[in-house]
Amino acid sequence: MRCDRVWIKARLATLAEAAPGLGVVEDGVIAAKDGRILYAGPASGAPSFEAPETIDCDGRWITPGLIDPHTHLIFGGDRAHEFELRLAGASYEEIARAGGGIVSTMKATREATEDQLVAAALPRLDALIAEGMTTIEVKSGYGLSLEHELKSLRAARGLAKARPVLVKTTFLGAHALPPEYKGDADGYIDLVCREMIPAVAAPEFGGEGLADAVDGFCEGIGFSPAQIRRVFETARAHGLPVKLHAEQLSNLNGAALAAEFGALSADHLEHLDEAGIAAMAKAGTTAVLLPGAYYFVRETKLPPIEALRAAGVPLALATDCNPGTSPLTSLLLTMNMAATLFRLTVDECLAGVIREAARALGVLADRGTLEAGKACDLAIWDVERPAELVYRMGFNPLHARVWSAVS
Ligand code: DI6
Ligand code: FE
């Protein structure tokens, strides 16, 4: 069988859903053509391939490229000073209420050009890429006006032109109240629904096609469930799937609201209750856990991992890379935190940043496992066993990356 490249003598963690655990293949072969996997499985059952390039992996492990399903990569400025204030005793919510927090990043984001936002995000993107990340979700949410939200989403799309990653963009207009709407959150939500969502929707819905999904921040310092419902109704009317920052700092029943709208994911979830878990399980909504934010804000309430598991809710992991609560650009460290802080198993951690992350983005049919027909995005690791990818802190054993986009 003719193909473009073959990798031999590899150990595979296919993460195929039908296989137990990581879907391990000890003497594995992968063959690729036109950026797609033709075959991934045992050498013994493999067809014979004719390829201009054969790569001997010398027993190294191959996983699908890692996937970060929740980031706020596009923003201006930084919040190192706020970090110092927090070290001196101020809380995240106090800083937000005093006009710092998200609003200070909004000011810096509004001042930046689209090109400057791309340039600021590229080092963060490159840090993730250096650890084998090949697919990323990027949210807007620091522009908070039509002009600056559109600019942020264009910058997010621009990242995919600068690097061979798949970028899924999310419109997060309902992230924080911009100061010009102080005291009028409903008025701002009117703007989100009447102008912003129609502008970012797909061309067949009259927009520019800048967003692949719509998100919101359902929280005391964000927006109420009634306001988020309006955002979701508008998203649905414009053909956009939804997801939600839910139950991060308190329980407003956001996850159940998201599930009611068939959300791709509900994210954070430290304060999630049984009713929210049941609603997510019923709707097939993925839980995206963000241990970096849990760690950085020194949260002590753990997300209800055991109950999520028992209900069969898929568990994904993400960096939540953002300047306020998770200045994290490492999926390897994210896995270590998920294991240490949330007690996820090694298999759950790896699935969380690969297969379940693909599910959370609605791209599992196209990537997230090593199976014929899927994008040939690979991470090749210099490790003896997959647990090393979760166990180490601040060490990067990536040997090579394979991009489907430039195969
Ligand atoms: N939840 C978070 O943790 C981030 N956004 C959100 O909705 C924080 C964003 C920031 O502080 O800049
Ligand atoms: Fe977030």
Short mmCIF file of C-alpha atoms and ligand atoms in Angstrom, two decimals:
data_model
loop_
_atom_site.label_atom_id
_atom_site.label_comp_id
_atom_site.label_asym_id
_atom_site.label_seq_id
_atom_site.Cartn_x
_atom_site.Cartn_y
_atom_site.Cartn_z
CA MET A 1 0.00 0.00 0.00
CA ARG A 2 1.43 3.40 -0.98
CA CYS A 3 1.67 6.13 1.63
CA ASP A 4 3.77 9.18 2.51
CA ARG A 5 5.42 8.10 5.76
CA VAL A 6 5.63 5.11 8.04
CA TRP A 7 6.72 5.01 11.67
CA ILE A 8 7.92 1.60 12.86
CA LYS A 9 9.16 0.06 16.11
CA ALA A 10 6.98 2.41 18.14
CA ARG A 11 4.95 1.83 21.25
CA LEU A 12 1.50 3.34 20.70
CA ALA A 13 -1.00 4.80 23.14
CA THR A 14 -3.84 4.87 20.59
CA LEU A 15 -6.50 6.02 23.11
CA ALA A 16 -9.02 4.24 20.91
CA GLU A 17 -12.36 4.16 22.72
CA ALA A 18 -12.96 0.49 22.05
CA ALA A 19 -9.61 -0.46 23.63
CA PRO A 20 -9.04 -0.73 27.39
CA GLY A 21 -6.88 1.88 29.17
CA LEU A 22 -4.60 3.80 26.86
CA GLY A 23 -5.08 1.38 23.96
CA VAL A 24 -1.46 0.28 24.15
CA VAL A 25 0.23 -1.42 21.19
CA GLU A 26 3.71 -2.67 22.07
CA ASP A 27 5.23 -3.21 18.60
CA GLY A 28 3.33 -0.56 16.69
CA VAL A 29 3.28 0.90 13.20
CA ILE A 30 1.67 4.10 11.91
CA ALA A 31 1.28 4.86 8.22
CA ALA A 32 0.13 8.27 6.96
CA LYS A 33 -1.01 9.70 3.64
CA ASP A 34 -2.03 13.28 2.90
CA GLY A 35 -1.94 14.16 6.60
CA ARG A 36 -4.31 11.33 7.58
CA ILE A 37 -3.63 8.08 9.41
CA LEU A 38 -3.94 5.12 7.02
CA TYR A 39 -3.07 2.54 9.65
CA ALA A 40 -2.19 2.58 13.34
CA GLY A 41 -1.79 -0.74 15.11
CA PRO A 42 0.39 -3.78 15.65
CA ALA A 43 3.23 -4.50 13.24
CA SER A 44 2.03 -8.10 13.01
CA GLY A 45 -1.33 -7.20 11.47
CA ALA A 46 -0.07 -4.33 9.32
CA PRO A 47 -0.39 -4.33 5.53
CA SER A 48 2.94 -3.83 3.74
CA PHE A 49 3.51 -0.16 3.08
CA GLU A 50 5.57 1.51 0.37
CA ALA A 51 6.69 4.93 1.56
CA PRO A 52 9.43 7.38 0.57
CA GLU A 53 10.16 7.84 4.28
CA THR A 54 10.29 5.23 7.06
CA ILE A 55 11.08 6.37 10.59
CA ASP A 56 12.47 3.90 13.12
CA CYS A 57 11.14 5.03 16.52
CA ASP A 58 13.48 2.79 18.49
CA GLY A 59 10.79 1.85 21.01
CA ARG A 60 9.67 5.41 21.72
CA TRP A 61 6.04 6.08 22.66
CA ILE A 62 3.65 7.76 20.22
CA THR A 63 0.44 9.46 21.33
CA PRO A 64 -1.94 11.64 19.34
CA GLY A 65 -0.93 15.31 19.50
CA LEU A 66 -2.06 16.90 22.77
CA ILE A 67 -5.16 19.12 22.78
CA ASP A 68 -5.82 22.15 25.00
CA PRO A 69 -9.61 22.62 25.01
CA HIS A 70 -9.87 25.81 27.14
CA THR A 71 -7.53 28.79 26.78
CA HIS A 72 -7.72 32.57 26.84
CA LEU A 73 -4.51 32.88 24.84
CA ILE A 74 -5.38 36.23 23.26
CA PHE A 75 -4.91 39.16 25.64
CA GLY A 76 -2.88 42.33 26.04
CA GLY A 77 -0.60 43.19 28.96
CA ASP A 78 0.01 41.01 31.97
CA ARG A 79 -1.12 40.77 35.59
CA ALA A 80 2.11 40.16 37.45
CA HIS A 81 1.38 43.17 39.67
CA GLU A 82 -1.99 41.74 40.63
CA PHE A 83 -0.18 38.55 41.56
CA GLU A 84 1.95 40.58 43.96
CA LEU A 85 -1.20 42.11 45.49
CA ARG A 86 -2.64 38.64 45.94
CA LEU A 87 0.55 37.51 47.63
CA ALA A 88 0.09 40.46 49.99
CA GLY A 89 -3.36 39.17 50.92
CA ALA A 90 -5.93 40.56 48.44
CA SER A 91 -8.41 38.04 47.01
CA TYR A 92 -9.18 37.50 43.32
CA GLU A 93 -12.74 38.71 43.81
CA GLU A 94 -11.62 41.83 45.76
CA ILE A 95 -9.23 42.76 42.97
CA ALA A 96 -11.95 42.22 40.34
CA ARG A 97 -14.46 44.35 42.26
CA ALA A 98 -11.86 47.12 42.62
CA GLY A 99 -11.57 47.44 38.83
CA GLY A 100 -8.51 45.24 38.44
CA GLY A 101 -8.72 41.72 37.22
CA ILE A 102 -10.39 41.04 33.89
CA VAL A 103 -11.09 44.75 33.31
CA SER A 104 -7.41 45.68 33.51
CA THR A 105 -6.66 43.07 30.85
CA MET A 106 -9.56 44.46 28.82
CA LYS A 107 -7.89 47.88 28.73
CA ALA A 108 -4.58 46.45 27.50
CA THR A 109 -6.39 44.27 24.96
CA ARG A 110 -8.35 47.21 23.56
CA GLU A 111 -5.12 49.20 23.18
CA ALA A 112 -3.39 46.43 21.21
CA THR A 113 -3.69 45.94 17.45
CA GLU A 114 -4.64 42.56 16.00
CA ASP A 115 -1.01 41.96 15.02
CA GLN A 116 0.19 42.88 18.51
CA LEU A 117 -2.28 40.42 20.05
CA VAL A 118 -0.99 37.66 17.77
CA ALA A 119 2.63 38.54 18.61
CA ALA A 120 1.86 38.52 22.36
CA ALA A 121 0.13 35.13 22.14
CA LEU A 122 2.75 33.35 20.02
CA PRO A 123 5.24 32.69 22.86
CA ARG A 124 2.41 31.17 24.88
CA LEU A 125 1.33 29.08 21.89
CA ASP A 126 4.92 28.01 21.25
CA ALA A 127 5.33 26.87 24.85
CA LEU A 128 2.32 24.59 24.43
CA ILE A 129 3.52 23.39 21.01
CA ALA A 130 6.95 22.56 22.49
CA GLU A 131 5.21 19.88 24.58
CA GLY A 132 3.42 18.23 21.68
CA MET A 133 0.18 20.25 21.59
CA THR A 134 -1.33 20.28 18.08
CA THR A 135 -4.93 21.47 18.64
CA ILE A 136 -6.05 24.39 20.79
CA GLU A 137 -9.19 26.26 21.70
CA VAL A 138 -8.77 30.04 21.99
CA LYS A 139 -11.40 32.34 23.48
CA SER A 140 -12.07 36.02 23.04
CA GLY A 141 -13.43 37.78 26.12
CA TYR A 142 -10.99 40.58 26.87
CA GLY A 143 -12.29 42.98 24.19
CA LEU A 144 -15.84 43.31 25.55
CA SER A 145 -17.02 45.54 22.69
CA LEU A 146 -17.97 44.57 19.15
CA GLU A 147 -14.80 46.04 17.65
CA HIS A 148 -12.41 44.50 20.15
CA GLU A 149 -14.09 41.10 20.38
CA LEU A 150 -13.94 40.81 16.58
CA LYS A 151 -10.28 41.87 16.68
CA SER A 152 -9.55 39.23 19.35
CA LEU A 153 -11.21 36.46 17.34
CA ARG A 154 -9.36 37.51 14.19
CA ALA A 155 -6.13 37.37 16.19
CA ALA A 156 -7.09 33.87 17.39
CA ARG A 157 -7.68 32.80 13.78
CA GLY A 158 -4.34 34.44 12.97
CA LEU A 159 -2.55 31.98 15.25
CA ALA A 160 -3.54 29.16 12.89
CA LYS A 161 -1.87 31.04 10.04
CA ALA A 162 1.32 31.52 12.08
CA ARG A 163 1.65 27.90 13.25
CA PRO A 164 0.42 24.55 11.84
CA VAL A 165 -2.02 23.96 14.71
CA LEU A 166 -5.77 23.52 14.54
CA VAL A 167 -7.35 26.50 16.35
CA LYS A 168 -10.99 26.33 17.44
CA THR A 169 -12.22 29.80 18.39
CA THR A 170 -14.78 30.61 21.06
CA PHE A 171 -16.66 33.88 21.48
CA LEU A 172 -16.66 34.82 25.18
CA GLY A 173 -18.31 38.25 25.06
CA ALA A 174 -20.15 37.40 28.30
CA HIS A 175 -16.91 37.20 30.28
CA ALA A 176 -17.03 40.42 32.31
CA LEU A 177 -18.94 43.68 32.37
CA PRO A 178 -17.05 46.45 30.58
CA PRO A 179 -16.93 49.69 32.64
CA GLU A 180 -19.10 51.63 30.16
CA TYR A 181 -22.00 49.30 31.10
CA LYS A 182 -21.47 49.55 34.87
CA GLY A 183 -24.82 48.91 36.59
CA ASP A 184 -26.39 47.72 33.34
CA ALA A 185 -25.39 44.11 32.81
CA ASP A 186 -28.65 43.42 30.97
CA GLY A 187 -27.83 46.24 28.56
CA TYR A 188 -24.45 44.67 27.86
CA ILE A 189 -26.07 41.27 27.29
CA ASP A 190 -28.39 43.03 24.78
CA LEU A 191 -25.27 44.13 22.90
CA VAL A 192 -23.80 40.60 23.04
CA CYS A 193 -27.03 39.13 21.66
CA ARG A 194 -28.07 41.80 19.15
CA GLU A 195 -24.68 42.69 17.67
CA MET A 196 -21.80 40.50 18.71
CA ILE A 197 -23.16 36.95 18.25
CA PRO A 198 -24.69 37.76 14.83
CA ALA A 199 -21.35 39.28 13.77
CA VAL A 200 -19.23 36.27 14.79
CA ALA A 201 -21.65 33.58 13.54
CA ALA A 202 -21.14 31.68 10.28
CA PRO A 203 -21.83 33.47 6.98
CA GLU A 204 -25.09 31.54 6.47
CA PHE A 205 -26.27 33.20 9.68
CA GLY A 206 -25.07 36.61 8.47
CA GLY A 207 -21.75 36.75 10.32
CA GLU A 208 -18.05 36.64 9.54
CA GLY A 209 -17.56 33.04 10.70
CA LEU A 210 -15.06 34.05 13.38
CA ALA A 211 -16.37 31.82 16.17
CA ASP A 212 -16.79 28.05 16.39
CA ALA A 213 -18.62 28.20 19.74
CA VAL A 214 -20.01 30.58 22.39
CA ASP A 215 -18.98 30.62 26.05
CA GLY A 216 -19.95 32.66 29.12
CA PHE A 217 -18.83 33.25 32.71
CA CYS A 218 -21.75 32.31 34.97
CA GLU A 219 -20.69 33.67 38.34
CA GLY A 220 -21.40 36.40 40.90
CA ILE A 221 -18.58 38.46 39.39
CA GLY A 222 -19.67 37.41 35.88
CA PHE A 223 -23.22 36.96 34.57
CA SER A 224 -26.39 35.46 36.04
CA PRO A 225 -27.99 32.26 34.78
CA ALA A 226 -30.84 34.34 33.28
CA GLN A 227 -28.33 36.44 31.34
CA ILE A 228 -26.38 33.37 30.20
CA ARG A 229 -29.66 31.78 29.05
CA ARG A 230 -30.23 34.71 26.71
CA VAL A 231 -26.69 34.33 25.35
CA PHE A 232 -27.25 30.60 24.77
CA GLU A 233 -30.62 31.16 23.09
CA THR A 234 -29.00 33.62 20.70
CA ALA A 235 -26.09 31.27 20.05
CA ARG A 236 -28.51 28.46 19.26
CA ALA A 237 -30.46 30.70 16.87
CA HIS A 238 -27.17 31.45 15.10
CA GLY A 239 -26.09 27.82 14.76
CA LEU A 240 -23.31 28.01 17.36
CA PRO A 241 -22.64 25.33 20.00
CA VAL A 242 -22.20 26.51 23.58
CA LYS A 243 -20.00 25.83 26.60
CA LEU A 244 -19.78 27.51 30.00
CA HIS A 245 -17.47 28.61 32.81
CA ALA A 246 -19.63 27.09 35.52
CA GLU A 247 -19.45 26.56 39.28
CA GLN A 248 -15.91 27.94 39.59
CA LEU A 249 -16.33 30.15 42.66
CA SER A 250 -19.92 29.34 43.66
CA ASN A 251 -22.84 27.14 42.59
CA LEU A 252 -25.32 28.99 40.34
CA ASN A 253 -26.48 25.79 38.57
CA GLY A 254 -24.60 26.85 35.46
CA ALA A 255 -23.65 23.31 34.44
CA ALA A 256 -27.30 22.25 34.37
CA LEU A 257 -28.10 25.32 32.28
CA ALA A 258 -25.30 24.44 29.87
CA ALA A 259 -26.51 20.84 29.69
CA GLU A 260 -30.01 22.05 28.90
CA PHE A 261 -28.54 23.65 25.77
CA GLY A 262 -26.59 20.50 24.86
CA ALA A 263 -23.30 22.20 25.70
CA LEU A 264 -20.05 20.74 24.42
CA SER A 265 -18.55 21.25 27.87
CA ALA A 266 -18.99 22.81 31.29
CA ASP A 267 -15.66 23.97 32.68
CA HIS A 268 -14.12 24.47 36.18
CA LEU A 269 -16.94 22.82 38.24
CA GLU A 270 -15.39 22.99 41.72
CA HIS A 271 -18.80 23.83 43.21
CA LEU A 272 -20.83 21.44 41.01
CA ASP A 273 -23.61 19.49 42.79
CA GLU A 274 -25.38 16.17 42.11
CA ALA A 275 -28.13 17.77 40.03
CA GLY A 276 -25.54 19.41 37.79
CA ILE A 277 -23.67 16.13 37.40
CA ALA A 278 -26.87 14.28 36.46
CA ALA A 279 -27.77 16.95 33.91
CA MET A 280 -24.31 16.80 32.33
CA ALA A 281 -24.39 13.00 32.17
CA LYS A 282 -27.81 13.04 30.50
CA ALA A 283 -26.79 15.66 27.93
CA GLY A 284 -23.37 14.13 27.19
CA THR A 285 -21.65 17.36 28.22
CA THR A 286 -17.92 16.95 28.90
CA ALA A 287 -16.43 18.23 32.16
CA VAL A 288 -13.33 20.32 31.47
CA LEU A 289 -11.25 20.41 34.65
CA LEU A 290 -8.78 23.25 35.11
CA PRO A 291 -6.31 22.32 37.84
CA GLY A 292 -4.04 25.27 36.98
CA ALA A 293 -6.75 27.74 38.02
CA TYR A 294 -7.57 25.66 41.12
CA TYR A 295 -3.91 25.79 42.11
CA PHE A 296 -3.30 29.44 41.25
CA VAL A 297 -6.29 30.88 43.13
CA ARG A 298 -5.58 28.46 46.01
CA GLU A 299 -9.05 26.99 45.75
CA THR A 300 -9.69 24.38 48.40
CA LYS A 301 -12.99 22.97 47.19
CA LEU A 302 -12.27 20.03 44.90
CA PRO A 303 -14.45 19.34 41.87
CA PRO A 304 -16.62 16.26 42.59
CA ILE A 305 -14.39 13.89 40.61
CA GLU A 306 -15.67 10.64 42.07
CA ALA A 307 -19.30 11.55 41.42
CA LEU A 308 -18.49 12.69 37.85
CA ARG A 309 -16.75 9.36 37.24
CA ALA A 310 -19.62 7.40 38.73
CA ALA A 311 -22.06 9.24 36.46
CA GLY A 312 -19.92 8.53 33.39
CA VAL A 313 -19.30 12.21 32.58
CA PRO A 314 -16.27 12.47 30.23
CA LEU A 315 -13.33 14.24 31.95
CA ALA A 316 -11.11 16.56 29.92
CA LEU A 317 -8.24 18.74 31.14
CA ALA A 318 -7.07 22.17 29.96
CA THR A 319 -4.63 24.88 30.95
CA ASP A 320 -7.23 27.73 31.12
CA CYS A 321 -4.20 29.83 30.12
CA ASN A 322 -5.19 33.37 31.15
CA PRO A 323 -3.43 36.27 32.86
CA GLY A 324 -5.56 36.35 36.01
CA THR A 325 -6.18 32.89 37.35
CA SER A 326 -4.03 30.47 35.38
CA PRO A 327 -0.88 31.81 33.69
CA LEU A 328 -0.11 28.25 32.66
CA THR A 329 1.27 27.13 29.30
CA SER A 330 2.04 23.47 29.98
CA LEU A 331 -0.27 20.53 29.38
CA LEU A 332 2.32 18.23 30.99
CA LEU A 333 2.15 20.21 34.22
CA THR A 334 -1.65 20.36 33.89
CA MET A 335 -1.67 16.54 33.92
CA ASN A 336 0.62 16.43 36.94
CA MET A 337 -1.66 18.85 38.82
CA ALA A 338 -4.76 16.84 37.85
CA ALA A 339 -3.15 13.71 39.23
CA THR A 340 -1.75 15.29 42.40
CA LEU A 341 -4.52 17.75 43.26
CA PHE A 342 -7.60 16.02 41.76
CA ARG A 343 -6.35 12.41 42.03
CA LEU A 344 -6.99 11.56 38.42
CA THR A 345 -5.27 8.36 37.25
CA VAL A 346 -2.49 8.42 34.66
CA ASP A 347 -4.89 7.03 32.06
CA GLU A 348 -7.49 9.70 32.90
CA CYS A 349 -4.85 12.45 32.66
CA LEU A 350 -3.63 11.36 29.24
CA ALA A 351 -7.15 10.83 27.92
CA GLY A 352 -8.03 14.23 29.42
CA VAL A 353 -5.54 16.14 27.29
CA ILE A 354 -6.09 14.02 24.18
CA ARG A 355 -9.27 12.07 23.48
CA GLU A 356 -11.59 13.79 25.97
CA ALA A 357 -10.19 17.19 25.03
CA ALA A 358 -11.10 16.39 21.41
CA ARG A 359 -14.57 15.44 22.58
CA ALA A 360 -14.90 18.73 24.49
CA LEU A 361 -14.15 20.60 21.26
CA GLY A 362 -16.49 18.48 19.14
CA VAL A 363 -13.57 17.24 16.99
CA LEU A 364 -13.31 13.62 18.18
CA ALA A 365 -14.42 12.27 14.79
CA ASP A 366 -11.36 13.95 13.26
CA ARG A 367 -8.61 13.65 15.91
CA GLY A 368 -7.84 12.62 19.50
CA THR A 369 -7.05 8.92 18.88
CA LEU A 370 -4.62 6.99 16.68
CA GLU A 371 -7.10 5.44 14.28
CA ALA A 372 -7.34 5.16 10.50
CA GLY A 373 -8.94 8.20 8.89
CA LYS A 374 -8.01 10.67 11.63
CA ALA A 375 -5.60 13.60 11.31
CA CYS A 376 -1.99 12.42 11.62
CA ASP A 377 -1.02 14.78 14.46
CA LEU A 378 1.48 12.85 16.55
CA ALA A 379 3.64 13.41 19.61
CA ILE A 380 6.65 11.09 19.88
CA TRP A 381 8.04 10.80 23.40
CA ASP A 382 11.38 9.78 24.87
CA VAL A 383 9.88 7.91 27.83
CA GLU A 384 9.90 4.34 29.02
CA ARG A 385 6.30 4.39 30.20
CA PRO A 386 3.37 6.81 29.71
CA ALA A 387 3.19 7.54 33.46
CA GLU A 388 6.39 9.61 33.05
CA LEU A 389 4.38 12.19 31.09
CA VAL A 390 2.23 12.78 34.17
CA TYR A 391 4.78 12.18 36.92
CA ARG A 392 7.51 14.67 36.09
CA MET A 393 7.25 18.40 36.80
CA GLY A 394 8.89 20.93 34.50
CA PHE A 395 10.59 18.39 32.25
CA ASN A 396 9.76 17.97 28.59
CA PRO A 397 10.51 14.55 27.06
CA LEU A 398 9.07 15.35 23.61
CA HIS A 399 11.24 13.79 20.90
CA ALA A 400 9.33 14.91 17.80
CA ARG A 401 6.03 16.24 16.56
CA VAL A 402 4.16 15.36 13.42
CA TRP A 403 1.68 17.86 12.00
CA SER A 404 -1.18 16.72 9.83
CA ALA A 405 -1.33 20.22 8.39
CA VAL A 406 2.18 20.06 6.88
CA SER A 407 2.55 16.33 6.36
N1 DI6 B 1 -12.74 32.33 34.81
C1 DI6 B 1 -11.42 32.38 34.97
O1 DI6 B 1 -10.77 31.69 35.73
C2 DI6 B 1 -10.87 33.34 34.03
N2 DI6 B 1 -12.03 33.78 33.35
C3 DI6 B 1 -13.08 33.18 33.83
O2 DI6 B 1 -14.19 33.35 33.38
C4 DI6 B 1 -10.17 34.47 34.70
C5 DI6 B 1 -9.89 35.57 33.75
C6 DI6 B 1 -9.05 36.68 34.33
O3 DI6 B 1 -8.94 36.85 35.56
O4 DI6 B 1 -8.48 37.40 33.52
FE FE B 2 -11.39 30.18 31.50
#
